[in-house]
PDB file of C-alpha atoms and ligand atoms in Angstrom:
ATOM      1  CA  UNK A   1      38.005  -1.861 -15.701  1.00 35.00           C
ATOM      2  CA  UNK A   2      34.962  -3.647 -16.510  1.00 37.00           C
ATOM      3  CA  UNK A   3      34.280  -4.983 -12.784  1.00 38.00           C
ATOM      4  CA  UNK A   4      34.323  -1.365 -12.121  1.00 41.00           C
ATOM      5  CA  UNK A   5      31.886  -0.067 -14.584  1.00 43.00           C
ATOM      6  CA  UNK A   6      29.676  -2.934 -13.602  1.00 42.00           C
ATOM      7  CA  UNK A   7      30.417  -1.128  -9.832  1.00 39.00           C
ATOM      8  CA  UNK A   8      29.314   2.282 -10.711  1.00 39.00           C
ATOM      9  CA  UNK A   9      26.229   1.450 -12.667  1.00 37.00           C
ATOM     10  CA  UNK A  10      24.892  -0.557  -9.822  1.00 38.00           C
ATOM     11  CA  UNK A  11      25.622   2.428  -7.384  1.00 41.00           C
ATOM     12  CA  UNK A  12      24.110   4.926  -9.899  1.00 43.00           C
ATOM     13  CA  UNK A  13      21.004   2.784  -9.660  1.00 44.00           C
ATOM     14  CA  UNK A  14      19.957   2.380  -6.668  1.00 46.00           C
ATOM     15  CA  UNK A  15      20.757   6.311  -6.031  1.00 47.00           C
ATOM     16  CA  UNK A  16      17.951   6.540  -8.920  1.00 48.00           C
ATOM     17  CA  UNK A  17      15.505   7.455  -6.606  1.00 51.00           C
ATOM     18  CA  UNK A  18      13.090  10.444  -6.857  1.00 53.00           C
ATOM     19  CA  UNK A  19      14.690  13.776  -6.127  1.00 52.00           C
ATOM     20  CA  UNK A  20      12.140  16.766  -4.919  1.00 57.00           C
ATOM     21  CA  UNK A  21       9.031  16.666  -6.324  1.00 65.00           C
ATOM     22  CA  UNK A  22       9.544  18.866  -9.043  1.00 71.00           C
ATOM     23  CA  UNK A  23      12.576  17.193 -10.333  1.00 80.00           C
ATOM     24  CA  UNK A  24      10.924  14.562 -13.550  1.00 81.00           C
ATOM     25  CA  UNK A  25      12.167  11.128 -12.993  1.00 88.00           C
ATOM     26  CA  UNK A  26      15.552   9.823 -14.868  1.00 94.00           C
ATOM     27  CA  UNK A  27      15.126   8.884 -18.298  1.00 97.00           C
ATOM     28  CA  UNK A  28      16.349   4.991 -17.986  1.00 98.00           C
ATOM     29  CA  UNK A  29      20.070   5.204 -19.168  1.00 98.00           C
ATOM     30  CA  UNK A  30      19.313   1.339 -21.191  1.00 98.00           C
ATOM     31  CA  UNK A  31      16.770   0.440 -22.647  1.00 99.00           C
ATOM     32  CA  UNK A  32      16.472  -3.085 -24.217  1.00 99.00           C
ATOM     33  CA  UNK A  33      13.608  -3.771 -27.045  1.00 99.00           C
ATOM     34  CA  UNK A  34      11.985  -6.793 -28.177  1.00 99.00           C
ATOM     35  CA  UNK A  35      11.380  -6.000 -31.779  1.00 98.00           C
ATOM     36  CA  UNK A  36       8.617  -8.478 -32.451  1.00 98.00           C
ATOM     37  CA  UNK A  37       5.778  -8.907 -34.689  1.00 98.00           C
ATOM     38  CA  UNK A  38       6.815  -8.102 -38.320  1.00 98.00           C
ATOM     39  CA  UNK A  39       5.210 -11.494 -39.911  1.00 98.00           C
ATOM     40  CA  UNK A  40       1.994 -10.807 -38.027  1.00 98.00           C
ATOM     41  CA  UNK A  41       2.169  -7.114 -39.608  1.00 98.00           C
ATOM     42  CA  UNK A  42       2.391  -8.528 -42.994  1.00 98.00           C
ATOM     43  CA  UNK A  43       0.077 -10.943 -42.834  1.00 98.00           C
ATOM     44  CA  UNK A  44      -2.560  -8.478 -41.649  1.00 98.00           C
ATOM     45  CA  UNK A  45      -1.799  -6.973 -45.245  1.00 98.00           C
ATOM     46  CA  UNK A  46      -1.339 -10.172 -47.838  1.00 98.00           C
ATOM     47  CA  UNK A  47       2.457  -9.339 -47.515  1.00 98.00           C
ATOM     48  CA  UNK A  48       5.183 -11.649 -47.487  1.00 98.00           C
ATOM     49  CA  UNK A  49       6.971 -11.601 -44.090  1.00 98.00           C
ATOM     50  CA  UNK A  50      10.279 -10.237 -45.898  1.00 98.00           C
ATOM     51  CA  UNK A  51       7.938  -6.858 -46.382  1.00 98.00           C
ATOM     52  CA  UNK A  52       7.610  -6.566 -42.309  1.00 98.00           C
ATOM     53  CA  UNK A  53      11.223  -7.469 -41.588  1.00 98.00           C
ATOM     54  CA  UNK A  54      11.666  -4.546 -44.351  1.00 98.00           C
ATOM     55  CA  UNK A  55       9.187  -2.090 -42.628  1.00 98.00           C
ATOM     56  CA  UNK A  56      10.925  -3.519 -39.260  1.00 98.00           C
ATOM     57  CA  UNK A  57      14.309  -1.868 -40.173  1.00 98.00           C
ATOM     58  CA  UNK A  58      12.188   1.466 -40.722  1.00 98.00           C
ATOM     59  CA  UNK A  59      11.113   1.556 -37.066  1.00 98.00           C
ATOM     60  CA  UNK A  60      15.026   0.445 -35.648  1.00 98.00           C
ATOM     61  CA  UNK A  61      15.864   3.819 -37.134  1.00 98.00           C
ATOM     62  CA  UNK A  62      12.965   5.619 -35.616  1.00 98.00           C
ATOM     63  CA  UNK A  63      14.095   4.534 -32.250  1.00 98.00           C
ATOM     64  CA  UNK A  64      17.391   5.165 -32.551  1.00 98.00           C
ATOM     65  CA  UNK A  65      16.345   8.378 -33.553  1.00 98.00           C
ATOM     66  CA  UNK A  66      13.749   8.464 -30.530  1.00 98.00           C
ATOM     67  CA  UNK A  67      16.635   7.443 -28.306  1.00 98.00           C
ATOM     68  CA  UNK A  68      18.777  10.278 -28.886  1.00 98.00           C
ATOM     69  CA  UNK A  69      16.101  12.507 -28.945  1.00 98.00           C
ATOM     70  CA  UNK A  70      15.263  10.965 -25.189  1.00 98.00           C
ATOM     71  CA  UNK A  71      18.422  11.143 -24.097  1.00 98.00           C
ATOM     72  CA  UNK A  72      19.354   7.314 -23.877  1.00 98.00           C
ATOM     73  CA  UNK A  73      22.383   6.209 -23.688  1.00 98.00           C
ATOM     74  CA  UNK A  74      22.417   2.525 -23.981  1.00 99.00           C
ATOM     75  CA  UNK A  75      19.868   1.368 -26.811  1.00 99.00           C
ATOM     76  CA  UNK A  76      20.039  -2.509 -27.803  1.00 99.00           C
ATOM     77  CA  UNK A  77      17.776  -4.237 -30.171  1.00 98.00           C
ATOM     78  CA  UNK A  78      17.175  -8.234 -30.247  1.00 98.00           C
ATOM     79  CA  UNK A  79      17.048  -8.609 -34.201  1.00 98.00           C
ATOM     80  CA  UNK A  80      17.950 -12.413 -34.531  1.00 98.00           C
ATOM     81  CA  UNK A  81      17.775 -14.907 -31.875  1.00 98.00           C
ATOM     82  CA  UNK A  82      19.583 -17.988 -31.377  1.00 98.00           C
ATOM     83  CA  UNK A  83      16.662 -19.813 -31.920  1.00 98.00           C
ATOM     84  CA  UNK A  84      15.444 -18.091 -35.226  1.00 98.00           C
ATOM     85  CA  UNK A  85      17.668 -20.603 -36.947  1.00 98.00           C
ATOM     86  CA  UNK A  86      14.064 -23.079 -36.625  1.00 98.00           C
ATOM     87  CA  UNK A  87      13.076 -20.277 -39.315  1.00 98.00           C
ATOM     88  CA  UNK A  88      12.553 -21.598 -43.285  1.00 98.00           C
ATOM     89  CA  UNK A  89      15.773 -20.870 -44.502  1.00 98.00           C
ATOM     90  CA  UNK A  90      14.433 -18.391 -47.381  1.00 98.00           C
ATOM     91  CA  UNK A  91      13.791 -15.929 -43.932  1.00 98.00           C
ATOM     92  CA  UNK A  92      16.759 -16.447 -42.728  1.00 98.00           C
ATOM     93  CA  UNK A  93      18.308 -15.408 -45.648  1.00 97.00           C
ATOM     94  CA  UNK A  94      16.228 -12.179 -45.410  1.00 98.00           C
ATOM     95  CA  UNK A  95      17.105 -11.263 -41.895  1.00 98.00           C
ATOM     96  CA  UNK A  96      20.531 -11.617 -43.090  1.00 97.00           C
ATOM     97  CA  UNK A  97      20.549  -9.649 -45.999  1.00 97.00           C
ATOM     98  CA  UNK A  98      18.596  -7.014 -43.779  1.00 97.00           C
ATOM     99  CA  UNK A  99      21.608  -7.003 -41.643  1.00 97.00           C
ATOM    100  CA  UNK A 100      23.953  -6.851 -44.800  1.00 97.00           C
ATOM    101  CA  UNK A 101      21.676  -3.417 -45.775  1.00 97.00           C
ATOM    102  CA  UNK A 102      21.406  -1.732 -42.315  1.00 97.00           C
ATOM    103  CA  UNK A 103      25.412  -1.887 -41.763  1.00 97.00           C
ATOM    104  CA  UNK A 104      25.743  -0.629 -45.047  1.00 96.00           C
ATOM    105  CA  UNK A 105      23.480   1.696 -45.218  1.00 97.00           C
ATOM    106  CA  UNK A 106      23.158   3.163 -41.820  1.00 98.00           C
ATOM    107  CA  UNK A 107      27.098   3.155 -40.486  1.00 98.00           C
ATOM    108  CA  UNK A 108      27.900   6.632 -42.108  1.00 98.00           C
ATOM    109  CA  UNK A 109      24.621   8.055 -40.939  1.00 98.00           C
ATOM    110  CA  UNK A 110      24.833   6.053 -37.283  1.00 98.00           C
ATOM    111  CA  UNK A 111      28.629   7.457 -37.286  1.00 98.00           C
ATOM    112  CA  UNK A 112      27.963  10.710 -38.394  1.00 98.00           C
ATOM    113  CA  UNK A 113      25.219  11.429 -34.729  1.00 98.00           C
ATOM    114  CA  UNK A 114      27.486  10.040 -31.989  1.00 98.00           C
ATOM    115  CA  UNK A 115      26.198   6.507 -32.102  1.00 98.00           C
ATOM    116  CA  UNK A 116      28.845   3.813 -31.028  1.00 98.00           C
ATOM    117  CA  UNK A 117      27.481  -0.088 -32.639  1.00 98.00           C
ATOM    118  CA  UNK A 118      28.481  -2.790 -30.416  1.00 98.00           C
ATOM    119  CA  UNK A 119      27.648  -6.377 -31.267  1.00 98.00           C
ATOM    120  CA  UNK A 120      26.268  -9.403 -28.884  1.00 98.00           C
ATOM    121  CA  UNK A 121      25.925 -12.914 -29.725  1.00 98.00           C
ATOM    122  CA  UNK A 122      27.757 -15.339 -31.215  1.00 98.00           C
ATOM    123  CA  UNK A 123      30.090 -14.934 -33.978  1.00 96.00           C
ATOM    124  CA  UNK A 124      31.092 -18.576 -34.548  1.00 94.00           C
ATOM    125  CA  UNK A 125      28.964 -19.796 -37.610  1.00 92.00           C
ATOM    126  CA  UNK A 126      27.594 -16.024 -38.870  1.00 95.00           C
ATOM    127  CA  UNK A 127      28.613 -16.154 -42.644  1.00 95.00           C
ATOM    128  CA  UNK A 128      32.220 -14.513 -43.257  1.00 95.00           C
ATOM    129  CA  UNK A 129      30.807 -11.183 -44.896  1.00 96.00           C
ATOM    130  CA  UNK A 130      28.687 -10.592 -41.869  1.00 97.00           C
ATOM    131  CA  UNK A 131      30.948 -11.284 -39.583  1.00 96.00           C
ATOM    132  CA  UNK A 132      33.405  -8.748 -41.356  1.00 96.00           C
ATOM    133  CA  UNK A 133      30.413  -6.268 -41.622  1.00 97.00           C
ATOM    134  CA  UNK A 134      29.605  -6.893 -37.965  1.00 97.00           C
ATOM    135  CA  UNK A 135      33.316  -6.056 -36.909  1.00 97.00           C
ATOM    136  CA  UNK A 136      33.653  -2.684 -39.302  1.00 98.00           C
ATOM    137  CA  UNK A 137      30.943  -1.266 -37.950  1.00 98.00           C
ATOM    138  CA  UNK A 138      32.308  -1.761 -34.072  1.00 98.00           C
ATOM    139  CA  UNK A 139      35.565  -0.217 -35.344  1.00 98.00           C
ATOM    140  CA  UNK A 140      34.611   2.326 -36.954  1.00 98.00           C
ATOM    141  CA  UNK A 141      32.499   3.559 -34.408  1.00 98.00           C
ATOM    142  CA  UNK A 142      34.287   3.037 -31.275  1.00 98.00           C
ATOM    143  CA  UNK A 143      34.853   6.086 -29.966  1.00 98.00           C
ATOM    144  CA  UNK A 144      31.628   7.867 -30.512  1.00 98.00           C
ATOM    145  CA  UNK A 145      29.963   8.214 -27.361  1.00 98.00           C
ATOM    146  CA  UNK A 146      26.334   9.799 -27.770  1.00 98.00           C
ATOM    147  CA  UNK A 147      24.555   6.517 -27.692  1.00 98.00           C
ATOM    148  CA  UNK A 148      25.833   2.692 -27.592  1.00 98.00           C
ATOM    149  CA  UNK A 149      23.514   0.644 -29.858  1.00 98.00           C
ATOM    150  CA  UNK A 150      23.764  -2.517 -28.673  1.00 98.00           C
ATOM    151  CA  UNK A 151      22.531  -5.356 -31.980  1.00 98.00           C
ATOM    152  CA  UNK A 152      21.742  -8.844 -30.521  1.00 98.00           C
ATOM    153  CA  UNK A 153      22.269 -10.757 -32.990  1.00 98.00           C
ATOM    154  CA  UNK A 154      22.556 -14.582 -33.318  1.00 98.00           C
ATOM    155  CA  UNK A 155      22.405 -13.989 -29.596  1.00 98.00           C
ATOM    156  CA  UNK A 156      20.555 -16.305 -26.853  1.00 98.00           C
ATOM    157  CA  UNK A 157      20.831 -15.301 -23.062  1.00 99.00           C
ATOM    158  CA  UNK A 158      21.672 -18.943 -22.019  1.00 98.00           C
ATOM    159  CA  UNK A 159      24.295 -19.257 -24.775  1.00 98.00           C
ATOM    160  CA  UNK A 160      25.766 -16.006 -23.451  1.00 98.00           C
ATOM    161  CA  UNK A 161      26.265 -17.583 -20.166  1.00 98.00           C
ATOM    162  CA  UNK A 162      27.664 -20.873 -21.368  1.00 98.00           C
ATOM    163  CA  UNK A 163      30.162 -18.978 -23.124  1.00 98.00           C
ATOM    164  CA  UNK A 164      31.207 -16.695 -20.438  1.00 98.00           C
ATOM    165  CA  UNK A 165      31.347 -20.448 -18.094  1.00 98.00           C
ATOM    166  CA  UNK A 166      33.620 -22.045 -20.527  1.00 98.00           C
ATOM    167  CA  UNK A 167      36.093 -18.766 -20.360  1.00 98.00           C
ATOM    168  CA  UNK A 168      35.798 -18.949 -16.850  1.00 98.00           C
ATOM    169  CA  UNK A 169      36.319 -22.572 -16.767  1.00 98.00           C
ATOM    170  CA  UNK A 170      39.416 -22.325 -18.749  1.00 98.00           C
ATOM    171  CA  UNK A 171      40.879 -19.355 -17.075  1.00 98.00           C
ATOM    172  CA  UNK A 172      40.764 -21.522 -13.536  1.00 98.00           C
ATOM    173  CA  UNK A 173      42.689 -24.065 -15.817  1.00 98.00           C
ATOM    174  CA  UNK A 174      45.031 -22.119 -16.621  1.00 98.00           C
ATOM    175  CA  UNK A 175      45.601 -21.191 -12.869  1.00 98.00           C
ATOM    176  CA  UNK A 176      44.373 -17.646 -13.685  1.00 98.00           C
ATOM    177  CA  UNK A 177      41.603 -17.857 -11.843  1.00 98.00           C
ATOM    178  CA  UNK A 178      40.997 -19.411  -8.440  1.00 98.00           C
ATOM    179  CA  UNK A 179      37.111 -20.897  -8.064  1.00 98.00           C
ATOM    180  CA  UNK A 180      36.686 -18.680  -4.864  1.00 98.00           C
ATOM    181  CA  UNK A 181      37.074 -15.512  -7.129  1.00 98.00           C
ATOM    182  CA  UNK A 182      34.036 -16.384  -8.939  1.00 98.00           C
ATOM    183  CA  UNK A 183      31.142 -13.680  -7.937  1.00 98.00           C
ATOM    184  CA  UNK A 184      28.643 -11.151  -9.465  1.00 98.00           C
ATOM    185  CA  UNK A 185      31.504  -9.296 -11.405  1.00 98.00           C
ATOM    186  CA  UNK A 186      33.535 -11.702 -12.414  1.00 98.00           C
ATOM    187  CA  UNK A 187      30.582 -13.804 -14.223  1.00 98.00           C
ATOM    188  CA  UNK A 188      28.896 -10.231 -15.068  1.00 98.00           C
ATOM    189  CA  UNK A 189      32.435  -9.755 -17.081  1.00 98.00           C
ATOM    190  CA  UNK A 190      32.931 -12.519 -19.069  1.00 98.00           C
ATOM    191  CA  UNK A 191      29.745 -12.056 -21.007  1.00 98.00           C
ATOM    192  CA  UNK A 192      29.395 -10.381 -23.899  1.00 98.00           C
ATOM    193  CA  UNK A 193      27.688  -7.264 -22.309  1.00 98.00           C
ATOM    194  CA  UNK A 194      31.008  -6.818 -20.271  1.00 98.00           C
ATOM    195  CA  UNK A 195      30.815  -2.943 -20.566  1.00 97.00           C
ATOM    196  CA  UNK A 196      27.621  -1.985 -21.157  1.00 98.00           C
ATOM    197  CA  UNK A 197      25.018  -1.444 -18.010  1.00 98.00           C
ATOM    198  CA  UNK A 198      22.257  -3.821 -17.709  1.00 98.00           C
ATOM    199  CA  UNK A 199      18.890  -2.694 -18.835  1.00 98.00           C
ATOM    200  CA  UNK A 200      16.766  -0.328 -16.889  1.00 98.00           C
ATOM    201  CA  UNK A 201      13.902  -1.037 -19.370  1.00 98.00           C
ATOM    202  CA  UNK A 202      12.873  -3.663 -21.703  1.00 99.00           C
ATOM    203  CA  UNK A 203      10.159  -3.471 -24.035  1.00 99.00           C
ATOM    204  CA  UNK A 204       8.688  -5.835 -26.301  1.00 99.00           C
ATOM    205  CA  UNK A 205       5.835  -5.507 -28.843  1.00 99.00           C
ATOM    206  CA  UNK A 206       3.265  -7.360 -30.288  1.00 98.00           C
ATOM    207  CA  UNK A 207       1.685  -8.397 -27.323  1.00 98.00           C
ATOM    208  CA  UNK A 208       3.341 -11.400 -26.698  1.00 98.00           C
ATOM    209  CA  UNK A 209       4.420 -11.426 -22.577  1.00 98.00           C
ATOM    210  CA  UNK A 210       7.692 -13.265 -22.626  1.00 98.00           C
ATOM    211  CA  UNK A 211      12.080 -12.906 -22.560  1.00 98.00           C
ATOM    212  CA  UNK A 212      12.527 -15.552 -25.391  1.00 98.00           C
ATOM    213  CA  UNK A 213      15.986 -16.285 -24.209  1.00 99.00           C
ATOM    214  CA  UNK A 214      16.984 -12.240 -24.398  1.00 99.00           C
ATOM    215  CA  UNK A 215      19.618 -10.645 -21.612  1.00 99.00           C
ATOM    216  CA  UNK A 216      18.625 -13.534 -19.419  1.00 98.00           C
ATOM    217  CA  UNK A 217      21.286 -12.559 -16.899  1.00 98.00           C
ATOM    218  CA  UNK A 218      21.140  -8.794 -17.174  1.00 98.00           C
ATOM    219  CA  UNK A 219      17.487  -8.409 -17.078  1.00 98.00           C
ATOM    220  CA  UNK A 220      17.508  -9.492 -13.331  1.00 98.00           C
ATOM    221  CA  UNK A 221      16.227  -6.063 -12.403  1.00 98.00           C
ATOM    222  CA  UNK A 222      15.306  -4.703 -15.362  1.00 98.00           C
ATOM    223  CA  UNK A 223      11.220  -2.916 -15.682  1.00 98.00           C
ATOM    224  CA  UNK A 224       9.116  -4.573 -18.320  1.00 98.00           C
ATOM    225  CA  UNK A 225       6.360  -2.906 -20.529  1.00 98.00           C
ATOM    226  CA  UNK A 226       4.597  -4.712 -22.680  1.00 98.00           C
ATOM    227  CA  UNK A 227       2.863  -3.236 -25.531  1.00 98.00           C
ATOM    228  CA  UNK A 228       0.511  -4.376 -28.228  1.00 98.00           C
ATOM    229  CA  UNK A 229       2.127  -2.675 -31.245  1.00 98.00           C
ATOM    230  CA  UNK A 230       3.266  -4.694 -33.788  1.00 98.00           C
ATOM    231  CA  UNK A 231       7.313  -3.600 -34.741  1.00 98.00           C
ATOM    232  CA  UNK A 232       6.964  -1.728 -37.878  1.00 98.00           C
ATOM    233  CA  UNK A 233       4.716   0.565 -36.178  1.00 98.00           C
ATOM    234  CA  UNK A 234       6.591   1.155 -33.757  1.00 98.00           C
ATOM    235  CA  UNK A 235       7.478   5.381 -32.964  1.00 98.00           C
ATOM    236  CA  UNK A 236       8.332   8.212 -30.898  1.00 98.00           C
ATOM    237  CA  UNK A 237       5.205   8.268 -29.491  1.00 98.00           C
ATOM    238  CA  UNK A 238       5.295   4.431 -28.425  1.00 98.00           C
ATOM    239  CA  UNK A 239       9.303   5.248 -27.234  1.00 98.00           C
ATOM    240  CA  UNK A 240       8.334   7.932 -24.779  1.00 98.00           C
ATOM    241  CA  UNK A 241       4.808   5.933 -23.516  1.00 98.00           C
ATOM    242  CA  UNK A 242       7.012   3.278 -22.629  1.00 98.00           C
ATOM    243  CA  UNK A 243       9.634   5.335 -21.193  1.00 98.00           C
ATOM    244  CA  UNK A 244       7.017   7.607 -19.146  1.00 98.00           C
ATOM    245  CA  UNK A 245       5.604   4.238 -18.117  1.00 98.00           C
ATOM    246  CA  UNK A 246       9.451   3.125 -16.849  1.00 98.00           C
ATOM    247  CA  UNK A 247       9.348   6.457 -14.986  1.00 97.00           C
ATOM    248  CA  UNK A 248       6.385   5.604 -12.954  1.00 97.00           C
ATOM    249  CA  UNK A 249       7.949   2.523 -11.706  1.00 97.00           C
ATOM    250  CA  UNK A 250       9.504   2.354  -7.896  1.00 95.00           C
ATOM    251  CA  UNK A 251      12.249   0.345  -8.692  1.00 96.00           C
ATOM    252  CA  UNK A 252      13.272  -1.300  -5.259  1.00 96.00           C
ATOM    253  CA  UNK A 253      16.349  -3.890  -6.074  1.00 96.00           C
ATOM    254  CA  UNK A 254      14.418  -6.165  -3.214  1.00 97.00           C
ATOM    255  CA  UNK A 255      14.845  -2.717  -0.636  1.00 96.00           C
ATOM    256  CA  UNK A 256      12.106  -1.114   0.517  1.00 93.00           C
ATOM    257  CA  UNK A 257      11.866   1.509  -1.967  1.00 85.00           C
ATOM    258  CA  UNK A 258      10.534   4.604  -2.461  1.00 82.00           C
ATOM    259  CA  UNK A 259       7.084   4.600  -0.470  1.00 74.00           C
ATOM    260  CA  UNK A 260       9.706   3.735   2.487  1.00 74.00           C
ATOM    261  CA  UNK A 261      12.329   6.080   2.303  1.00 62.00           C
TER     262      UNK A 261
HETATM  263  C1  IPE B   1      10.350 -10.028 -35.189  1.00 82.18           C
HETATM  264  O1  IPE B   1       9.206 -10.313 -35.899  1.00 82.18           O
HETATM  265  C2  IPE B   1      11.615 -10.207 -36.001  1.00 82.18           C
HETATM  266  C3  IPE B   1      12.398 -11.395 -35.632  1.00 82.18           C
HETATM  267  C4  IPE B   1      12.101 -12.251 -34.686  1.00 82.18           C
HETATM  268  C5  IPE B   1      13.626 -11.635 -36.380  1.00 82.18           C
HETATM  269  P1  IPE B   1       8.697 -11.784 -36.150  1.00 82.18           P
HETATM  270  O2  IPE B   1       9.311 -12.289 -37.414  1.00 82.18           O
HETATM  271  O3  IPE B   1       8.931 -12.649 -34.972  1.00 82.18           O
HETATM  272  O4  IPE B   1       7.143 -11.534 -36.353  1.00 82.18           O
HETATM  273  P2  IPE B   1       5.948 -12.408 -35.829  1.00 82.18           P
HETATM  274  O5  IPE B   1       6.158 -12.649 -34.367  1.00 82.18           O
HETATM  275  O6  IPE B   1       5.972 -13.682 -36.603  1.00 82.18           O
HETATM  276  O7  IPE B   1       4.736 -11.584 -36.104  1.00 82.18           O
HETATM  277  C1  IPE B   2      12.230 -12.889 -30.280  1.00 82.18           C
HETATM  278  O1  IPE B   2      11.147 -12.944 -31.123  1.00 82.18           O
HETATM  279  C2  IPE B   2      13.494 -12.710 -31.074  1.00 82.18           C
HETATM  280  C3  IPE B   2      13.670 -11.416 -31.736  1.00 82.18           C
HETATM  281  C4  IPE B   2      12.865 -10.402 -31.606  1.00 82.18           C
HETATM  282  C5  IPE B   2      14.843 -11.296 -32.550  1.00 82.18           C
HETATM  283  P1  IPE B   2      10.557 -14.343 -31.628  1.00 82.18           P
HETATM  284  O2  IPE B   2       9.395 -14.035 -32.478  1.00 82.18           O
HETATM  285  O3  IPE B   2      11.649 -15.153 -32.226  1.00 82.18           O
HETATM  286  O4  IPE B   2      10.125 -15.034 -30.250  1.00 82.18           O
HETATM  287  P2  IPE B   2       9.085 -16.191 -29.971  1.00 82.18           P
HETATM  288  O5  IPE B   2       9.495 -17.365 -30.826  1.00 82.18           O
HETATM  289  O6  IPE B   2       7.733 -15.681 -30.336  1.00 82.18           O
HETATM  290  O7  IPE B   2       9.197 -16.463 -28.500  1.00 82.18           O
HETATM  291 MG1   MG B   3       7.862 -13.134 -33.345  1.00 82.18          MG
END
């Protein structure tokens, strides 16, 4: 049950403490990226930006590759926002058709190592061939279970939750739902993330130091490293910095943590 998944994660967390001294910290089991800076990378070149969301598509491939290298098990990418729509439409076109190209090229290969695609955002409004593309490659995928890559796409963290309030709001309605048997879980399960942990990690690139409306509820807890790559350059290398960076942390979920216990 999802409420029970949500359960589990939570306790495996905050049992994520360091073991003896020899034993390396755990590799975060979700790790969320803000893939950001592929105009700026073009620009610094006389490309058009469509050349950096190109070379951007290069480096989601690296890190899935990175991430099953590392050991992750939850990977999810932001790769079009809710507000990205302010774009010129000629770029939105191009994210699109990037999205057209990755499930089309990539599903065999993504299907063939293990990796299970799950979709977040909303669907309402995608055009029809996406949203067809979007739902083959969840199918056909579903029961690999080496690593979950998580796409947000036309996805917004505040959208998310007024989504999950209007099915909560109709499910009390309905008489399904009493008000009183709203908590944590029950919110935590009507959003689109129902079963998938929330993120140990996020990292965005490019310097810029903000969420930009990305896993606004699940990133409650979540470590944040910041790093001045632009996307397309982004590797291995940059993968396990940040990750060695994540394992550094004390994580203390407002306890006292590590130095206390
Ligand atoms: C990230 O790169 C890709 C998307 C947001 C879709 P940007 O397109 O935001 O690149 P910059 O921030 O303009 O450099
Ligand atoms: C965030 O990047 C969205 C994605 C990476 C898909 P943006 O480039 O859209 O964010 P802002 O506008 O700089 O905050
Ligand atoms: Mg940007």
């Amino acid at each position: 049950m999802a409420g029970d998944s949500k359960t589990a994660f939570l306790a495996g967390a905050t049992e994520a403490a360091p073991g003896p001294a020899h034993a390396p910290p755990p590799v975060p089991a979700h790790v969320a990226i803000i893939m950001d800076g592929n105009g700026r990378w073009a620009a610094r070149r006389g490309l058009p930006r469509a050349e950096g969301h190109r070379r951007g598509v290069e480096a989601v491939r690296r890190a899935v590759r990175a991430a099953l290298d590392l050991g992750i098990a939850y990977l999810t990418v932001y790769s079009f926002s809710s507000e990205n729509w302010r774009r010129p439409a000629t770029e939105v076109a191009d994210l699109m058709g990037l999205l057209r190209l990755f499930v089309r090229r990539d599903l065999a290969d993504l299907d063939a190592n293990g990796v299970r695609v799950r979709i977040i955002g909303e669907r309402e409004g995608l055009p029809g061939d996406i949203a067809a593309l979007l739902r083959e490659a969840e199918e056909r995928t579903a029961r690999n279970t080496r690593l979950t890559l998580v796409v947000a796409f036309n996805y917004g963290g505040r959208q998310e939750i007024v989504r999950a309030a209007r099915a909560l709001a109709r499910a009390v309605q309905e008489g399904r739902l009493a008000p009183e048997e709203i908590g944590l879980d029950t919110v935590a399960a009507a959003l689109d993330t129902r079963d998938i942990p929330d993120p140990d990690l996020v990292i965005r690139t490019s310097g810029e130091q903000r969420v930009s409306n990305f896993l606004t509820w699940q990133t409650a807890y979540s470590e944040f490293v910041f790093i001045p790559d632009l996307w397309p350059d982004f590797d291995h290398a940059a993968f396990a910095a940040a990750v060695g960076e994540y394992q550094g942390r004390d994580r203390r979920f407002g306890g006292l943590g590590a130095q206390a216990r």
